[in-house]
């Protein structure tokens, strides 16, 4: 294909995307994001708040999320990759170098016993300016506090060792969402909540501890409806068969969008304000539901995959439980071809 043909095709694809033929989208409630940031601030009133917007704002759109969090008063934005930081820099995020201490995650960071050597090493290098100390909990979401307590002790000791060695530290921080919510002694100068800002909790036990509003509704619309007699098998592998005369609706969303294949025959969606069963293998671009009990269903009707409709709600925790993952992964898996729309 010539370069111009490719460019033209790109334009066509972009135009098609602009036209938004497909009704599948993720609606992001900026007010919910701002509300959740204020909740985090309230949970840690004496600390600064670094709003974590890595992984495209946990799948909510990093630019949308960063804007809302800054508007709501976030002091810092946190990303995982330098590339993510550079992409946000244009919008006013500022980065600084903080030393990372490994307090039990076993991933990156200096081990406590490596600190003295590191301090000595850095003393001879004026080009590296350490302005803070940070760490990350491995188990703050678990009920058993043993490893989290140890991590906090190691952090405090590491901090003291650095200060004793004459290393000024403007910011010390290690609290993620779980610790922001229920571990005030870990808050130090700054907390780094991620998931909670998007309105989900790190584990079900945190549900009652903070007033969080889910920021994302994942919606689509019926693209095809058909009546089938009892005994009709549906989708790849015929893993579901209609037991009664049924109305089957097709939705234009699939595992390529992050609607995971392992949800097959397990999950529900909201249609006409009711919970309706997903039926048959989830395909790459389509998924079927049993709309028999919603007699007024029409092509084009809105269907909620994640979120609220008519007082019913499907949460990220519900969906991730069904496909044996966690809300973090579920959000991040929602594909780039699902437009994020701010409301
Ligand atoms: C992802 C991440 C966070 C935020 O964690 P949540 O559990 O989403 O609150 C904080 N700090 C670091 C280093 C992270 O990688």
mmCIF file of N, CA and C in Angstrom, residues 65-115:
data_model
loop_
_atom_site.group_PDB
_atom_site.id
_atom_site.type_symbol
_atom_site.label_atom_id
_atom_site.label_comp_id
_atom_site.label_asym_id
_atom_site.label_seq_id
_atom_site.Cartn_x
_atom_site.Cartn_y
_atom_site.Cartn_z
ATOM 1 N N UNK A 65 -8.574 11.968 33.806
ATOM 2 C CA UNK A 65 -8.409 11.750 35.241
ATOM 3 C C UNK A 65 -7.502 12.818 35.846
ATOM 4 N N UNK A 66 -6.370 13.102 35.169
ATOM 5 C CA UNK A 66 -5.415 14.072 35.710
ATOM 6 C C UNK A 66 -6.078 15.444 35.858
ATOM 7 N N UNK A 67 -6.845 15.817 34.858
ATOM 8 C CA UNK A 67 -7.508 17.131 34.888
ATOM 9 C C UNK A 67 -8.458 17.208 36.089
ATOM 10 N N UNK A 68 -9.259 16.157 36.258
ATOM 11 C CA UNK A 68 -10.236 16.166 37.355
ATOM 12 C C UNK A 68 -9.519 16.197 38.706
ATOM 13 N N UNK A 69 -8.457 15.398 38.846
ATOM 14 C CA UNK A 69 -7.772 15.321 40.140
ATOM 15 C C UNK A 69 -7.092 16.653 40.477
ATOM 16 N N UNK A 70 -6.468 17.273 39.459
ATOM 17 C CA UNK A 70 -5.815 18.562 39.717
ATOM 18 C C UNK A 70 -6.861 19.605 40.093
ATOM 19 N N UNK A 71 -7.987 19.565 39.385
ATOM 20 C CA UNK A 71 -9.067 20.511 39.706
ATOM 21 C C UNK A 71 -9.552 20.337 41.140
ATOM 22 N N UNK A 72 -9.549 19.079 41.587
ATOM 23 C CA UNK A 72 -10.036 18.805 42.940
ATOM 24 C C UNK A 72 -8.933 19.010 43.982
ATOM 25 N N UNK A 73 -7.749 19.440 43.527
ATOM 26 C CA UNK A 73 -6.720 19.817 44.487
ATOM 27 C C UNK A 73 -5.610 18.806 44.714
ATOM 28 N N UNK A 74 -5.430 17.832 43.802
ATOM 29 C CA UNK A 74 -4.318 16.883 43.961
ATOM 30 C C UNK A 74 -2.998 17.657 43.954
ATOM 31 N N UNK A 75 -2.058 17.263 44.826
ATOM 32 C CA UNK A 75 -0.775 17.958 44.882
ATOM 33 C C UNK A 75 0.196 17.426 43.837
ATOM 34 N N UNK A 76 0.102 16.133 43.583
ATOM 35 C CA UNK A 76 1.002 15.490 42.633
ATOM 36 C C UNK A 76 0.191 14.521 41.775
ATOM 37 N N UNK A 77 0.776 14.196 40.610
ATOM 38 C CA UNK A 77 0.230 13.110 39.803
ATOM 39 C C UNK A 77 1.297 12.024 39.757
ATOM 40 N N UNK A 78 0.885 10.774 39.853
ATOM 41 C CA UNK A 78 1.849 9.678 39.829
ATOM 42 C C UNK A 78 1.629 8.777 38.624
ATOM 43 N N UNK A 79 2.712 8.428 37.935
ATOM 44 C CA UNK A 79 2.643 7.498 36.812
ATOM 45 C C UNK A 79 3.658 6.383 37.046
ATOM 46 N N UNK A 80 3.593 5.338 36.234
ATOM 47 C CA UNK A 80 4.515 4.219 36.411
ATOM 48 C C UNK A 80 5.689 4.307 35.439
ATOM 49 N N UNK A 81 5.478 4.876 34.269
ATOM 50 C CA UNK A 81 6.514 4.909 33.243
ATOM 51 C C UNK A 81 6.921 6.346 32.959
ATOM 52 N N UNK A 82 8.190 6.527 32.627
ATOM 53 C CA UNK A 82 8.649 7.855 32.226
ATOM 54 C C UNK A 82 7.829 8.341 31.036
ATOM 55 N N UNK A 83 7.502 7.399 30.122
ATOM 56 C CA UNK A 83 6.716 7.770 28.942
ATOM 57 C C UNK A 83 5.363 8.355 29.343
ATOM 58 N N UNK A 84 4.761 7.737 30.347
ATOM 59 C CA UNK A 84 3.455 8.244 30.797
ATOM 60 C C UNK A 84 3.606 9.642 31.384
ATOM 61 N N UNK A 85 4.700 9.850 32.088
ATOM 62 C CA UNK A 85 4.948 11.159 32.687
ATOM 63 C C UNK A 85 5.154 12.218 31.622
ATOM 64 N N UNK A 86 5.935 11.846 30.567
ATOM 65 C CA UNK A 86 6.198 12.812 29.503
ATOM 66 C C UNK A 86 4.909 13.178 28.785
ATOM 67 N N UNK A 87 4.041 12.170 28.601
ATOM 68 C CA UNK A 87 2.784 12.433 27.914
ATOM 69 C C UNK A 87 1.935 13.415 28.718
ATOM 70 N N UNK A 88 2.060 13.364 30.029
ATOM 71 C CA UNK A 88 1.261 14.255 30.878
ATOM 72 C C UNK A 88 1.938 15.598 31.130
ATOM 73 N N UNK A 89 3.279 15.618 30.966
ATOM 74 C CA UNK A 89 4.044 16.835 31.243
ATOM 75 C C UNK A 89 3.445 18.041 30.567
ATOM 76 N N UNK A 90 3.033 17.833 29.303
ATOM 77 C CA UNK A 90 2.465 18.926 28.534
ATOM 78 C C UNK A 90 1.289 19.548 29.269
ATOM 79 N N UNK A 91 0.695 18.784 30.166
ATOM 80 C CA UNK A 91 -0.468 19.285 30.899
ATOM 81 C C UNK A 91 -0.091 19.750 32.307
ATOM 82 N N UNK A 92 1.212 19.916 32.584
ATOM 83 C CA UNK A 92 1.608 20.539 33.853
ATOM 84 C C UNK A 92 1.984 19.534 34.974
ATOM 85 N N UNK A 93 2.216 18.323 34.714
ATOM 86 C CA UNK A 93 2.705 17.442 35.789
ATOM 87 C C UNK A 93 4.194 17.614 35.944
ATOM 88 N N UNK A 94 4.525 17.576 37.169
ATOM 89 C CA UNK A 94 5.977 17.790 37.387
ATOM 90 C C UNK A 94 6.559 16.566 38.076
ATOM 91 N N UNK A 95 7.744 16.163 37.636
ATOM 92 C CA UNK A 95 8.375 14.975 38.230
ATOM 93 C C UNK A 95 9.569 15.359 39.097
ATOM 94 N N UNK A 96 9.866 14.508 40.089
ATOM 95 C CA UNK A 96 11.032 14.721 40.942
ATOM 96 C C UNK A 96 11.608 13.356 41.304
ATOM 97 N N UNK A 97 12.865 13.311 41.828
ATOM 98 C CA UNK A 97 13.508 12.030 42.109
ATOM 99 C C UNK A 97 13.407 11.660 43.581
ATOM 100 N N UNK A 98 12.693 10.580 43.850
ATOM 101 C CA UNK A 98 12.576 10.077 45.213
ATOM 102 C C UNK A 98 13.186 8.686 45.277
ATOM 103 N N UNK A 99 13.935 8.457 46.335
ATOM 104 C CA UNK A 99 14.582 7.160 46.520
ATOM 105 C C UNK A 99 13.551 6.116 46.918
ATOM 106 N N UNK A 100 13.625 4.949 46.259
ATOM 107 C CA UNK A 100 12.655 3.912 46.585
ATOM 108 C C UNK A 100 13.270 2.853 47.485
ATOM 109 N N UNK A 101 12.565 2.578 48.570
ATOM 110 C CA UNK A 101 13.017 1.579 49.536
ATOM 111 C C UNK A 101 12.141 0.345 49.369
ATOM 112 N N UNK A 102 12.774 -0.827 49.283
ATOM 113 C CA UNK A 102 12.012 -2.074 49.204
ATOM 114 C C UNK A 102 11.705 -2.541 50.617
ATOM 115 N N UNK A 103 10.428 -2.455 51.010
ATOM 116 C CA UNK A 103 10.053 -2.835 52.373
ATOM 117 C C UNK A 103 9.258 -4.136 52.375
ATOM 118 N N UNK A 104 9.418 -4.941 51.316
ATOM 119 C CA UNK A 104 8.738 -6.228 51.329
ATOM 120 C C UNK A 104 8.003 -6.566 50.051
ATOM 121 N N UNK A 105 8.050 -5.669 49.074
ATOM 122 C CA UNK A 105 7.385 -5.943 47.814
ATOM 123 C C UNK A 105 8.265 -6.856 46.955
ATOM 124 N N UNK A 106 9.587 -6.744 47.130
ATOM 125 C CA UNK A 106 10.490 -7.595 46.364
ATOM 126 C C UNK A 106 10.492 -7.276 44.890
ATOM 127 N N UNK A 107 10.247 -6.035 44.533
ATOM 128 C CA UNK A 107 10.159 -5.661 43.132
ATOM 129 C C UNK A 107 11.318 -4.740 42.808
ATOM 130 N N UNK A 108 11.192 -3.469 43.068
ATOM 131 C CA UNK A 108 12.305 -2.546 42.845
ATOM 132 C C UNK A 108 12.582 -1.805 44.141
ATOM 133 N N UNK A 109 13.627 -1.014 44.135
ATOM 134 C CA UNK A 109 13.964 -0.235 45.328
ATOM 135 C C UNK A 109 15.165 -0.824 46.039
ATOM 136 N N UNK A 110 15.813 0.019 46.838
ATOM 137 C CA UNK A 110 16.971 -0.427 47.613
ATOM 138 C C UNK A 110 16.494 -1.197 48.826
ATOM 139 N N UNK A 111 17.197 -2.271 49.166
ATOM 140 C CA UNK A 111 16.877 -2.993 50.396
ATOM 141 C C UNK A 111 17.400 -2.175 51.578
ATOM 142 N N UNK A 112 16.765 -2.289 52.759
ATOM 143 C CA UNK A 112 17.201 -1.483 53.907
ATOM 144 C C UNK A 112 18.700 -1.590 54.147
ATOM 145 N N UNK A 113 19.255 -2.806 54.015
ATOM 146 C CA UNK A 113 20.687 -2.967 54.305
ATOM 147 C C UNK A 113 21.564 -2.321 53.233
ATOM 148 N N UNK A 114 20.967 -1.965 52.096
ATOM 149 C CA UNK A 114 21.749 -1.308 51.043
ATOM 150 C C UNK A 114 21.808 0.208 51.219
ATOM 151 N N UNK A 115 20.986 0.714 52.141
ATOM 152 C CA UNK A 115 20.867 2.169 52.284
ATOM 153 C C UNK A 115 22.185 2.879 52.603
#
